[in-house]
């Protein structure tokens, strides 16, 4: 399935008429946010270099973490598994029934993780998760299981894995900052909390959401090469040959291939290639993790709205936007002056606006940010800025796919790439813009959509985690008989 996102309606640069100062400002912004093919190629090349560094040694910027998920799926995987998904906007508990032949059923429950839990002690977060699992099992009539249920734990943060169900959290990302977690094993912390509550569940696999996405896509598309998340955060996983993972010290494996969790959100933390603007720098500096996840901060849903807001507030400060009489302009800009007040979802809606007088854009700004009397000229500028930030994100994100495809030599034979996340699913034209950049980056491919097949991999963190738990059981069996 392709992304279901609507089309974006782009504003033509020659429609951007205003005062000479406004026009000059817009020209400069367009210039800063537009990335041409040549630049994309440089980003992609650098990306490939960094991938190699990550495969060669520990501690590289793109961490290239072996997931301990060995080999490919057969499509015949079956059974009941629990999955837990932590790391996006919500915490989800999912009961997955794998039916074989790429088919499955799921039942799930969802709850929000408060800011307090995200930044408080890890023990509290784990207790909360255990409580959610407990409630879910009761709702499903599974609370008195004789045999422990196997749970695949999708924990979508950089974890250096030591086994399929063991690892150490190296750092938090995406606004999480619980104390007492970095340097610890998230599986043990959760298992302890489950034991404290007597919940009959065994955490049998630790999964990054990208790995889960790859597997859920591969369950019915055997030519799947990679899984990506383009949502709150951004990251990818792909299938690598064991003999190319030069840093591997884990001994003999049950297959000659393993999925690598790239943790590519950290790409170019050294600021060598990414076309950072002063708006990106402002965002980075004011973030909870300055100097970290620089690529993620340019391409993922958590940040795009804030970059846009930084441009808009700069324009306001220069009196190029929202300039009214002396007294009203300050009151006007109150809401938009608040950190994170411009959500990426607003950009999505604004980009989809196809009205002649930008009435929908005006309405969104009015309802969400109390900007009551936006002029058509202003709405046009704001829409253009959303477009620039959104398009840059899609084009930069495409560099990672081009790099994976070229690194693995899949350009000729083609491959499937499963993608999950709100940006890919709902942001107007995100997929189209990625395809466009991909065809610029891979001019040798004649039909890009038929060769590098991007597709929505729904519920990678649920179904994918269940599949990982299933692979874990298979590997255990093979190891036992070896
Ligand atoms: C962040 C996390 C990574 C995850 C991604 C998408 O980049 O570090 O582990 O895969 O977000 O959720």
CSV table of C-alpha atoms and ligand atoms in Angstrom, one decimal:
chain,number,residue,atom,x,y,z
A,1,UNK,CA,0.0,0.0,0.0
A,2,UNK,CA,1.3,3.4,-0.9
A,3,UNK,CA,1.0,6.3,1.5
A,4,UNK,CA,-2.6,7.7,1.9
A,5,UNK,CA,-1.5,11.2,2.2
A,6,UNK,CA,-3.3,13.9,0.1
A,7,UNK,CA,-1.5,16.0,-2.5
A,8,UNK,CA,0.4,19.1,-1.5
A,9,UNK,CA,-0.4,22.3,-3.5
A,10,UNK,CA,2.8,24.2,-4.0
A,11,UNK,CA,3.0,28.0,-4.2
A,12,UNK,CA,4.8,29.3,-7.2
A,13,UNK,CA,7.7,31.5,-6.4
A,14,UNK,CA,6.5,34.3,-8.7
A,15,UNK,CA,3.2,34.4,-6.8
A,16,UNK,CA,5.1,35.6,-3.7
A,17,UNK,CA,4.5,39.3,-4.1
A,18,UNK,CA,4.8,41.7,-1.2
A,19,UNK,CA,6.9,44.6,-0.1
A,20,UNK,CA,10.5,44.6,-1.5
A,21,UNK,CA,11.7,43.6,1.9
A,22,UNK,CA,9.3,40.7,2.1
A,23,UNK,CA,10.2,39.5,-1.4
A,24,UNK,CA,13.9,39.6,-0.6
A,25,UNK,CA,13.3,37.7,2.6
A,26,UNK,CA,11.3,35.0,0.8
A,27,UNK,CA,14.0,34.7,-1.9
A,28,UNK,CA,16.6,34.2,0.7
A,29,UNK,CA,14.5,31.6,2.6
A,30,UNK,CA,13.8,29.7,-0.6
A,31,UNK,CA,17.5,29.7,-1.3
A,32,UNK,CA,18.4,28.3,2.1
A,33,UNK,CA,15.8,25.5,2.1
A,34,UNK,CA,16.2,24.3,-1.4
A,35,UNK,CA,18.5,21.4,-2.0
A,36,UNK,CA,19.5,20.6,-5.6
A,37,UNK,CA,20.4,17.3,-7.0
A,38,UNK,CA,24.2,17.9,-6.6
A,39,UNK,CA,23.8,18.6,-2.9
A,40,UNK,CA,21.6,15.6,-2.4
A,41,UNK,CA,24.3,13.4,-4.0
A,42,UNK,CA,26.8,14.8,-1.6
A,43,UNK,CA,24.6,14.0,1.3
A,44,UNK,CA,24.0,10.5,0.1
A,45,UNK,CA,27.7,9.9,-0.5
A,46,UNK,CA,28.6,11.1,3.0
A,47,UNK,CA,25.8,8.9,4.4
A,48,UNK,CA,27.2,5.8,2.7
A,49,UNK,CA,30.7,6.6,4.1
A,50,UNK,CA,29.2,7.0,7.6
A,51,UNK,CA,27.3,3.7,7.2
A,52,UNK,CA,30.6,2.0,6.4
A,53,UNK,CA,32.3,3.6,9.5
A,54,UNK,CA,29.4,2.2,11.7
A,55,UNK,CA,29.9,-1.3,10.2
A,56,UNK,CA,33.6,-1.1,10.8
A,57,UNK,CA,33.8,0.0,14.4
A,58,UNK,CA,31.8,0.7,17.6
A,59,UNK,CA,31.0,4.3,18.5
A,60,UNK,CA,30.5,5.7,15.0
A,61,UNK,CA,27.9,8.5,14.5
A,62,UNK,CA,25.6,6.2,12.5
A,63,UNK,CA,25.7,3.4,15.1
A,64,UNK,CA,24.7,0.6,12.8
A,65,UNK,CA,23.6,-1.7,15.6
A,66,UNK,CA,23.3,-5.4,14.9
A,67,UNK,CA,19.7,-6.3,15.9
A,68,UNK,CA,20.4,-10.0,16.5
A,69,UNK,CA,17.5,-10.8,14.2
A,70,UNK,CA,19.2,-13.3,12.0
A,71,UNK,CA,17.9,-14.5,8.6
A,72,UNK,CA,14.7,-13.8,6.7
A,73,UNK,CA,11.1,-14.6,7.4
A,74,UNK,CA,9.4,-17.6,5.7
A,75,UNK,CA,5.9,-16.0,5.8
A,76,UNK,CA,4.8,-19.1,7.7
A,77,UNK,CA,5.4,-17.7,11.2
A,78,UNK,CA,2.4,-18.4,13.4
A,79,UNK,CA,1.2,-18.0,17.0
A,80,UNK,CA,0.0,-15.6,19.7
A,81,UNK,CA,2.3,-12.9,20.9
A,82,UNK,CA,2.1,-9.7,22.8
A,83,UNK,CA,3.8,-6.6,21.6
A,84,UNK,CA,4.5,-3.4,23.4
A,85,UNK,CA,5.4,-0.2,21.6
A,86,UNK,CA,7.2,2.6,23.4
A,87,UNK,CA,8.9,5.5,21.7
A,88,UNK,CA,6.4,7.3,19.5
A,89,UNK,CA,3.6,9.5,20.7
A,90,UNK,CA,1.7,6.7,22.5
A,91,UNK,CA,2.3,3.6,24.4
A,92,UNK,CA,0.5,0.6,22.8
A,93,UNK,CA,-0.1,-2.9,24.0
A,94,UNK,CA,-1.0,-5.2,21.1
A,95,UNK,CA,-2.1,-8.9,21.0
A,96,UNK,CA,-0.9,-10.3,17.7
A,97,UNK,CA,-2.1,-13.5,16.2
A,98,UNK,CA,0.2,-14.5,13.3
A,99,UNK,CA,-1.8,-16.8,11.0
A,100,UNK,CA,0.9,-17.7,8.5
A,101,UNK,CA,0.9,-16.8,4.8
A,102,UNK,CA,1.6,-13.2,5.7
A,103,UNK,CA,-1.7,-12.9,7.5
A,104,UNK,CA,-2.3,-11.7,11.0
A,105,UNK,CA,-4.9,-10.2,13.4
A,106,UNK,CA,-4.3,-7.6,16.1
A,107,UNK,CA,-6.2,-6.2,19.1
A,108,UNK,CA,-4.6,-3.2,20.8
A,109,UNK,CA,-4.9,-0.5,23.4
A,110,UNK,CA,-3.3,2.8,23.4
A,111,UNK,CA,-2.4,5.3,26.1
A,112,UNK,CA,-0.5,8.6,26.2
A,113,UNK,CA,2.8,8.9,28.0
A,114,UNK,CA,2.8,12.1,30.0
A,115,UNK,CA,5.7,14.5,30.0
A,116,UNK,CA,6.2,13.7,33.6
A,117,UNK,CA,6.6,10.0,32.9
A,118,UNK,CA,8.9,10.8,29.9
A,119,UNK,CA,11.3,12.8,32.1
A,120,UNK,CA,10.9,11.2,35.6
A,121,UNK,CA,12.4,8.1,37.1
A,122,UNK,CA,12.5,5.1,34.7
A,123,UNK,CA,11.0,2.9,37.5
A,124,UNK,CA,7.8,5.0,37.3
A,125,UNK,CA,7.6,4.6,33.6
A,126,UNK,CA,8.1,0.8,33.8
A,127,UNK,CA,5.5,0.5,36.5
A,128,UNK,CA,3.1,2.5,34.3
A,129,UNK,CA,3.8,0.2,31.4
A,130,UNK,CA,3.4,-2.9,33.5
A,131,UNK,CA,0.0,-1.5,34.7
A,132,UNK,CA,-1.1,-0.9,31.1
A,133,UNK,CA,-0.1,-4.5,30.1
A,134,UNK,CA,-2.0,-5.8,33.1
A,135,UNK,CA,-5.1,-3.9,32.3
A,136,UNK,CA,-4.9,-5.0,28.7
A,137,UNK,CA,-4.6,-8.7,29.6
A,138,UNK,CA,-7.6,-8.4,31.9
A,139,UNK,CA,-9.6,-6.8,29.1
A,140,UNK,CA,-8.7,-9.6,26.8
A,141,UNK,CA,-9.4,-12.3,29.4
A,142,UNK,CA,-5.8,-13.4,29.4
A,143,UNK,CA,-4.8,-12.5,33.0
A,144,UNK,CA,-4.8,-16.0,34.3
A,145,UNK,CA,-2.6,-17.6,31.6
A,146,UNK,CA,-0.9,-20.9,32.7
A,147,UNK,CA,2.0,-20.4,30.3
A,148,UNK,CA,3.7,-17.0,30.2
A,149,UNK,CA,2.9,-15.0,27.0
A,150,UNK,CA,6.0,-14.0,25.0
A,151,UNK,CA,6.3,-10.3,24.5
A,152,UNK,CA,8.2,-8.4,21.8
A,153,UNK,CA,9.2,-5.1,23.3
A,154,UNK,CA,9.5,-2.3,20.7
A,155,UNK,CA,11.7,0.1,22.4
A,156,UNK,CA,12.5,2.7,19.8
A,157,UNK,CA,15.7,4.3,21.1
A,158,UNK,CA,19.4,3.6,20.5
A,159,UNK,CA,20.0,0.4,22.3
A,160,UNK,CA,23.3,-1.5,21.9
A,161,UNK,CA,22.0,-5.0,21.8
A,162,UNK,CA,23.9,-8.0,23.2
A,163,UNK,CA,21.3,-10.6,22.5
A,164,UNK,CA,17.8,-10.6,20.8
A,165,UNK,CA,16.3,-9.8,24.3
A,166,UNK,CA,19.2,-8.0,25.9
A,167,UNK,CA,20.8,-4.5,25.4
A,168,UNK,CA,21.9,-1.3,26.9
A,169,UNK,CA,20.3,2.1,26.3
A,170,UNK,CA,23.0,4.4,25.0
A,171,UNK,CA,21.1,7.6,25.0
A,172,UNK,CA,17.5,8.9,25.0
A,173,UNK,CA,16.0,10.6,21.9
A,174,UNK,CA,12.7,12.3,20.9
A,175,UNK,CA,12.1,14.2,24.1
A,176,UNK,CA,12.5,11.3,26.5
A,177,UNK,CA,14.9,11.8,29.4
A,178,UNK,CA,14.0,9.3,32.2
A,179,UNK,CA,16.6,9.0,34.9
A,180,UNK,CA,18.1,5.7,35.8
A,181,UNK,CA,17.8,4.2,32.3
A,182,UNK,CA,20.9,5.1,30.2
A,183,UNK,CA,23.5,2.4,30.6
A,184,UNK,CA,20.8,-0.1,31.7
A,185,UNK,CA,19.0,-2.9,30.0
A,186,UNK,CA,15.4,-1.8,29.2
A,187,UNK,CA,14.3,-5.5,29.1
A,188,UNK,CA,15.4,-6.2,32.7
A,189,UNK,CA,13.8,-2.9,33.9
A,190,UNK,CA,10.5,-3.8,32.3
A,191,UNK,CA,10.7,-7.5,33.4
A,192,UNK,CA,11.2,-6.4,37.0
A,193,UNK,CA,8.2,-4.1,36.8
A,194,UNK,CA,6.1,-7.0,35.4
A,195,UNK,CA,7.3,-9.3,38.2
A,196,UNK,CA,6.5,-6.7,40.8
A,197,UNK,CA,2.9,-6.7,39.5
A,198,UNK,CA,2.7,-10.5,38.9
A,199,UNK,CA,1.9,-10.1,35.2
A,200,UNK,CA,2.5,-13.4,33.5
A,201,UNK,CA,4.5,-12.1,30.6
A,202,UNK,CA,8.1,-12.9,29.4
A,203,UNK,CA,9.9,-10.2,27.5
A,204,UNK,CA,11.5,-12.4,24.8
A,205,UNK,CA,12.6,-9.9,22.2
A,206,UNK,CA,13.8,-6.3,22.2
A,207,UNK,CA,13.0,-4.6,18.9
A,208,UNK,CA,13.7,-1.2,17.4
A,209,UNK,CA,10.6,0.1,15.6
A,210,UNK,CA,12.5,0.2,12.3
A,211,UNK,CA,13.4,-3.5,12.6
A,212,UNK,CA,9.8,-4.3,13.4
A,213,UNK,CA,8.7,-2.3,10.3
A,214,UNK,CA,11.1,-4.2,8.1
A,215,UNK,CA,9.8,-7.5,9.4
A,216,UNK,CA,6.1,-6.6,9.2
A,217,UNK,CA,6.7,-5.5,5.6
A,218,UNK,CA,8.7,-8.7,4.8
A,219,UNK,CA,5.9,-10.9,6.2
A,220,UNK,CA,4.1,-10.6,2.9
A,221,UNK,CA,6.8,-8.9,0.7
A,222,UNK,CA,9.8,-11.2,0.6
A,223,UNK,CA,11.9,-8.8,-1.3
A,224,UNK,CA,11.9,-6.3,1.6
A,225,UNK,CA,15.3,-4.8,2.1
A,226,UNK,CA,14.7,-2.1,4.6
A,227,UNK,CA,12.2,-0.6,7.1
A,228,UNK,CA,12.0,3.1,7.9
A,229,UNK,CA,10.2,5.2,10.5
A,230,UNK,CA,9.3,8.7,9.4
A,231,UNK,CA,7.2,9.8,12.3
A,232,UNK,CA,7.9,11.5,15.6
A,233,UNK,CA,11.5,10.4,15.0
A,234,UNK,CA,13.4,9.1,12.0
A,235,UNK,CA,15.5,6.0,11.5
A,236,UNK,CA,16.0,2.9,9.3
A,237,UNK,CA,17.0,-0.7,9.4
A,238,UNK,CA,18.1,-3.0,6.6
A,239,UNK,CA,19.3,-6.5,5.9
A,240,UNK,CA,23.1,-6.8,5.9
A,241,UNK,CA,25.5,-9.7,5.1
A,242,UNK,CA,27.3,-10.9,8.2
A,243,UNK,CA,30.6,-10.7,6.4
A,244,UNK,CA,30.2,-7.0,5.9
A,245,UNK,CA,29.6,-6.3,9.6
A,246,UNK,CA,33.3,-5.9,10.3
A,247,UNK,CA,32.9,-5.0,13.9
A,248,UNK,CA,30.9,-8.2,14.7
A,249,UNK,CA,32.3,-10.1,17.6
A,250,UNK,CA,29.2,-12.1,18.5
A,251,UNK,CA,30.5,-15.4,17.1
A,252,UNK,CA,28.6,-17.9,14.9
A,253,UNK,CA,25.1,-17.0,13.8
A,254,UNK,CA,22.3,-19.1,12.5
A,255,UNK,CA,22.3,-17.2,9.2
A,256,UNK,CA,24.6,-15.2,7.0
A,257,UNK,CA,22.4,-12.2,7.2
A,258,UNK,CA,21.3,-9.9,10.0
A,259,UNK,CA,19.1,-6.8,10.3
A,260,UNK,CA,21.0,-3.7,11.3
A,261,UNK,CA,19.3,-0.9,13.2
A,262,UNK,CA,21.1,2.0,11.8
A,263,UNK,CA,20.1,4.8,14.2
A,264,UNK,CA,20.6,7.2,11.3
A,265,UNK,CA,18.9,10.1,13.1
A,266,UNK,CA,22.4,10.9,14.4
A,267,UNK,CA,23.8,11.2,10.9
A,268,UNK,CA,26.1,14.2,10.6
A,269,UNK,CA,26.1,15.2,14.3
A,270,UNK,CA,29.6,16.5,13.3
A,271,UNK,CA,27.9,19.1,11.0
A,272,UNK,CA,30.0,18.2,7.9
A,273,UNK,CA,27.3,18.1,5.2
A,274,UNK,CA,23.8,18.8,6.3
A,275,UNK,CA,22.5,22.1,5.0
A,276,UNK,CA,21.7,23.5,8.5
A,277,UNK,CA,20.1,27.0,8.6
A,278,UNK,CA,20.1,29.3,11.5
A,279,UNK,CA,16.5,28.1,12.1
A,280,UNK,CA,17.8,24.5,12.5
A,281,UNK,CA,20.6,25.7,14.8
A,282,UNK,CA,18.1,27.5,17.0
A,283,UNK,CA,15.9,24.4,17.3
A,284,UNK,CA,18.9,22.3,18.1
A,285,UNK,CA,20.2,24.6,20.8
A,286,UNK,CA,16.8,24.9,22.5
A,287,UNK,CA,16.2,21.1,22.3
A,288,UNK,CA,16.5,18.7,25.2
A,289,UNK,CA,19.4,17.0,23.3
A,290,UNK,CA,21.6,19.8,21.7
A,291,UNK,CA,24.2,18.6,19.1
A,292,UNK,CA,22.5,15.2,18.9
A,293,UNK,CA,20.2,13.7,16.2
A,294,UNK,CA,20.8,16.4,13.7
A,295,UNK,CA,19.5,14.6,10.7
A,296,UNK,CA,16.4,13.5,12.6
A,297,UNK,CA,15.8,17.1,13.6
A,298,UNK,CA,15.6,18.1,9.9
A,299,UNK,CA,13.4,15.2,8.7
A,300,UNK,CA,11.0,14.1,11.4
A,301,UNK,CA,7.6,15.0,12.6
A,302,UNK,CA,8.6,16.1,16.1
A,303,UNK,CA,10.6,19.0,14.7
A,304,UNK,CA,9.3,20.2,11.4
A,305,UNK,CA,6.7,22.5,12.9
A,306,UNK,CA,9.2,24.0,15.2
A,307,UNK,CA,11.6,24.8,12.3
A,308,UNK,CA,8.7,26.5,10.5
A,309,UNK,CA,7.8,28.4,13.7
A,310,UNK,CA,11.4,29.6,13.9
A,311,UNK,CA,11.2,31.1,10.4
A,312,UNK,CA,7.8,32.7,11.1
A,313,UNK,CA,8.9,34.3,14.4
A,314,UNK,CA,12.0,35.6,12.6
A,315,UNK,CA,9.8,37.2,10.0
A,316,UNK,CA,7.6,38.7,12.8
A,317,UNK,CA,10.6,40.1,14.6
A,318,UNK,CA,11.7,41.8,11.4
A,319,UNK,CA,8.2,43.2,10.9
A,320,UNK,CA,7.8,41.3,7.7
A,321,UNK,CA,4.8,39.3,9.0
A,322,UNK,CA,1.8,40.2,11.2
A,323,UNK,CA,2.7,43.8,11.2
A,324,UNK,CA,-0.3,45.8,12.3
A,325,UNK,CA,-0.6,48.9,14.4
A,326,UNK,CA,1.7,49.2,17.4
A,327,UNK,CA,-0.5,47.7,20.0
A,328,UNK,CA,-2.0,44.7,18.3
A,329,UNK,CA,1.0,43.0,16.7
A,330,UNK,CA,2.4,41.9,20.1
A,331,UNK,CA,-0.9,40.4,21.2
A,332,UNK,CA,-1.2,38.6,17.9
A,333,UNK,CA,2.0,36.8,18.1
A,334,UNK,CA,1.7,35.6,21.6
A,335,UNK,CA,0.6,32.1,20.9
A,336,UNK,CA,3.1,31.5,18.0
A,337,UNK,CA,5.9,32.8,20.3
A,338,UNK,CA,5.4,29.7,22.5
A,339,UNK,CA,7.9,26.9,21.9
A,340,UNK,CA,6.5,24.0,19.9
A,341,UNK,CA,3.1,25.8,19.4
A,342,UNK,CA,3.3,25.3,15.6
A,343,UNK,CA,2.6,21.6,15.2
A,344,UNK,CA,3.8,19.6,12.2
A,345,UNK,CA,0.1,18.6,11.7
A,346,UNK,CA,-0.7,22.3,11.0
A,347,UNK,CA,1.9,22.2,8.2
A,348,UNK,CA,0.2,19.0,6.8
A,349,UNK,CA,-3.1,20.8,6.7
A,350,UNK,CA,-1.7,24.0,5.2
A,351,UNK,CA,0.1,22.1,2.5
A,352,UNK,CA,-3.1,20.4,1.5
A,353,UNK,CA,-4.9,23.8,1.1
A,354,UNK,CA,-6.0,24.2,-2.5
A,355,UNK,CA,-8.3,27.2,-2.1
A,356,UNK,CA,-7.8,30.2,-4.3
A,357,UNK,CA,-7.6,32.7,-1.4
A,358,UNK,CA,-5.8,30.4,1.1
A,359,UNK,CA,-8.9,30.4,3.2
A,360,UNK,CA,-8.1,27.0,4.7
A,361,UNK,CA,-4.6,28.1,5.7
A,362,UNK,CA,-6.2,31.2,7.3
A,363,UNK,CA,-8.7,29.1,9.2
A,364,UNK,CA,-6.0,26.8,10.6
A,365,UNK,CA,-3.9,29.7,11.8
A,366,UNK,CA,-7.0,31.3,13.3
A,367,UNK,CA,-8.3,28.2,15.2
A,368,UNK,CA,-4.9,26.9,16.4
A,369,UNK,CA,-2.8,30.0,17.0
A,370,UNK,CA,-5.4,32.8,17.4
A,371,UNK,CA,-4.1,34.6,14.3
A,372,UNK,CA,-7.4,36.1,13.4
A,373,UNK,CA,-6.9,38.3,10.5
A,374,UNK,CA,-4.2,36.9,8.3
A,375,UNK,CA,-4.0,38.5,4.9
A,376,UNK,CA,-3.8,36.5,1.7
A,377,UNK,CA,-0.2,37.6,1.2
A,378,UNK,CA,0.8,36.5,4.6
A,379,UNK,CA,-1.0,33.2,4.2
A,380,UNK,CA,0.8,32.6,1.0
A,381,UNK,CA,4.2,33.2,2.6
A,382,UNK,CA,3.4,30.9,5.5
A,383,UNK,CA,2.2,28.2,3.1
A,384,UNK,CA,5.4,28.5,1.2
A,385,UNK,CA,7.5,28.2,4.3
A,386,UNK,CA,5.7,25.0,5.3
A,387,UNK,CA,6.3,23.7,1.8
A,388,UNK,CA,10.0,24.5,1.9
A,389,UNK,CA,10.5,22.8,5.3
A,390,UNK,CA,8.4,19.8,4.3
A,391,UNK,CA,10.0,19.3,1.0
A,392,UNK,CA,13.5,19.6,2.3
A,393,UNK,CA,12.6,16.9,4.9
A,394,UNK,CA,11.4,14.5,2.2
A,395,UNK,CA,14.4,15.1,0.0
A,396,UNK,CA,16.9,14.6,2.8
A,397,UNK,CA,15.1,11.5,4.0
A,398,UNK,CA,15.3,10.0,0.5
A,399,UNK,CA,19.1,10.2,0.7
A,400,UNK,CA,19.1,7.5,3.4
A,401,UNK,CA,17.1,5.2,1.1
A,402,UNK,CA,19.4,5.9,-1.9
A,403,UNK,CA,22.4,5.1,0.4
A,404,UNK,CA,20.9,1.8,1.6
A,405,UNK,CA,20.0,0.7,-1.9
A,406,UNK,CA,23.4,1.6,-3.3
A,407,UNK,CA,25.3,0.1,-0.4
A,408,UNK,CA,23.6,-3.2,-0.8
A,409,UNK,CA,23.7,-3.1,-4.6
A,410,UNK,CA,19.9,-3.5,-4.9
A,411,UNK,CA,19.6,-0.8,-7.6
A,412,UNK,CA,19.3,-3.4,-10.4
A,413,UNK,CA,17.1,-6.1,-9.0
A,414,UNK,CA,14.9,-3.7,-7.1
A,415,UNK,CA,13.5,-4.0,-3.6
A,416,UNK,CA,10.6,-3.2,-1.2
A,417,UNK,CA,11.0,-0.6,1.5
A,418,UNK,CA,8.5,-0.6,4.3
A,419,UNK,CA,7.8,2.7,5.9
A,420,UNK,CA,5.7,3.6,8.9
A,421,UNK,CA,5.1,6.9,10.8
A,422,UNK,CA,2.8,9.8,10.6
A,423,UNK,CA,4.9,11.9,8.3
A,424,UNK,CA,5.0,9.3,5.6
A,425,UNK,CA,1.4,8.3,6.1
A,426,UNK,CA,-0.2,11.7,6.4
A,427,UNK,CA,2.0,14.5,5.2
A,428,UNK,CA,0.9,15.7,1.8
A,429,UNK,CA,3.2,14.6,-1.0
A,430,UNK,CA,5.9,13.3,1.3
A,431,UNK,CA,6.2,10.1,-0.6
A,432,UNK,CA,6.1,11.8,-4.0
A,433,UNK,CA,8.8,14.2,-3.0
A,434,UNK,CA,10.9,11.3,-1.8
A,435,UNK,CA,10.4,9.5,-5.1
A,436,UNK,CA,11.4,12.6,-7.0
A,437,UNK,CA,14.6,12.9,-5.0
A,438,UNK,CA,15.2,9.2,-5.5
A,439,UNK,CA,15.0,9.4,-9.2
A,440,UNK,CA,17.5,12.3,-9.1
A,441,UNK,CA,19.8,10.2,-7.0
A,442,UNK,CA,19.4,7.0,-9.0
A,443,UNK,CA,19.2,8.2,-12.6
A,444,UNK,CA,20.2,4.7,-13.8
A,445,UNK,CA,16.9,3.4,-12.6
A,446,UNK,CA,14.3,3.8,-15.4
A,447,UNK,CA,11.1,3.3,-13.4
A,448,UNK,CA,11.9,4.4,-9.8
A,449,UNK,CA,8.4,3.5,-8.4
A,450,UNK,CA,8.5,0.0,-9.8
A,451,UNK,CA,12.1,-0.6,-8.7
A,452,UNK,CA,12.4,1.0,-5.3
A,453,UNK,CA,9.0,0.2,-4.0
A,454,UNK,CA,8.1,2.4,-1.0
A,455,UNK,CA,5.1,1.2,0.8
A,456,UNK,CA,3.2,1.8,4.1
A,457,UNK,CA,4.1,-0.9,6.6
A,458,UNK,CA,1.3,-0.5,9.0
A,459,UNK,CA,1.9,-1.5,12.6
A,460,UNK,CA,5.6,-2.4,12.3
A,461,UNK,CA,6.0,-2.0,16.0
A,462,UNK,CA,3.1,-4.4,16.8
A,463,UNK,CA,3.3,-7.1,14.2
A,464,UNK,CA,7.0,-6.6,13.7
A,465,UNK,CA,7.7,-7.1,17.4
A,466,UNK,CA,5.5,-10.3,17.4
A,467,UNK,CA,7.5,-11.5,14.4
A,468,UNK,CA,10.8,-10.8,16.2
A,469,UNK,CA,9.6,-12.8,19.2
A,470,UNK,CA,8.8,-15.6,16.7
A,471,UNK,CA,12.2,-15.4,15.1
A,472,UNK,CA,13.8,-15.4,18.6
A,473,UNK,CA,12.0,-18.7,19.3
A,474,UNK,CA,13.2,-20.1,16.0
A,475,UNK,CA,16.8,-19.1,16.6
A,476,UNK,CA,16.7,-20.6,20.0
A,477,UNK,CA,15.6,-23.9,18.6
A,478,UNK,CA,18.3,-23.9,15.9
A,479,UNK,CA,21.0,-23.0,18.5
A,480,UNK,CA,19.7,-25.8,20.8
A,481,UNK,CA,20.1,-28.4,18.1
A,482,UNK,CA,23.4,-27.1,16.8
B,1,LIG,C1,14.7,7.8,17.2
B,1,LIG,C2,15.3,6.6,18.0
B,1,LIG,C3,15.3,5.4,17.1
B,1,LIG,C4,13.9,5.2,16.5
B,1,LIG,C5,13.4,6.4,15.7
B,1,LIG,C6,12.0,6.3,15.2
B,1,LIG,O1,15.6,8.1,16.2
B,1,LIG,O2,16.6,6.9,18.4
B,1,LIG,O3,15.6,4.2,17.8
B,1,LIG,O4,13.9,4.1,15.6
B,1,LIG,O5,13.4,7.5,16.6
B,1,LIG,O6,11.1,6.0,16.2
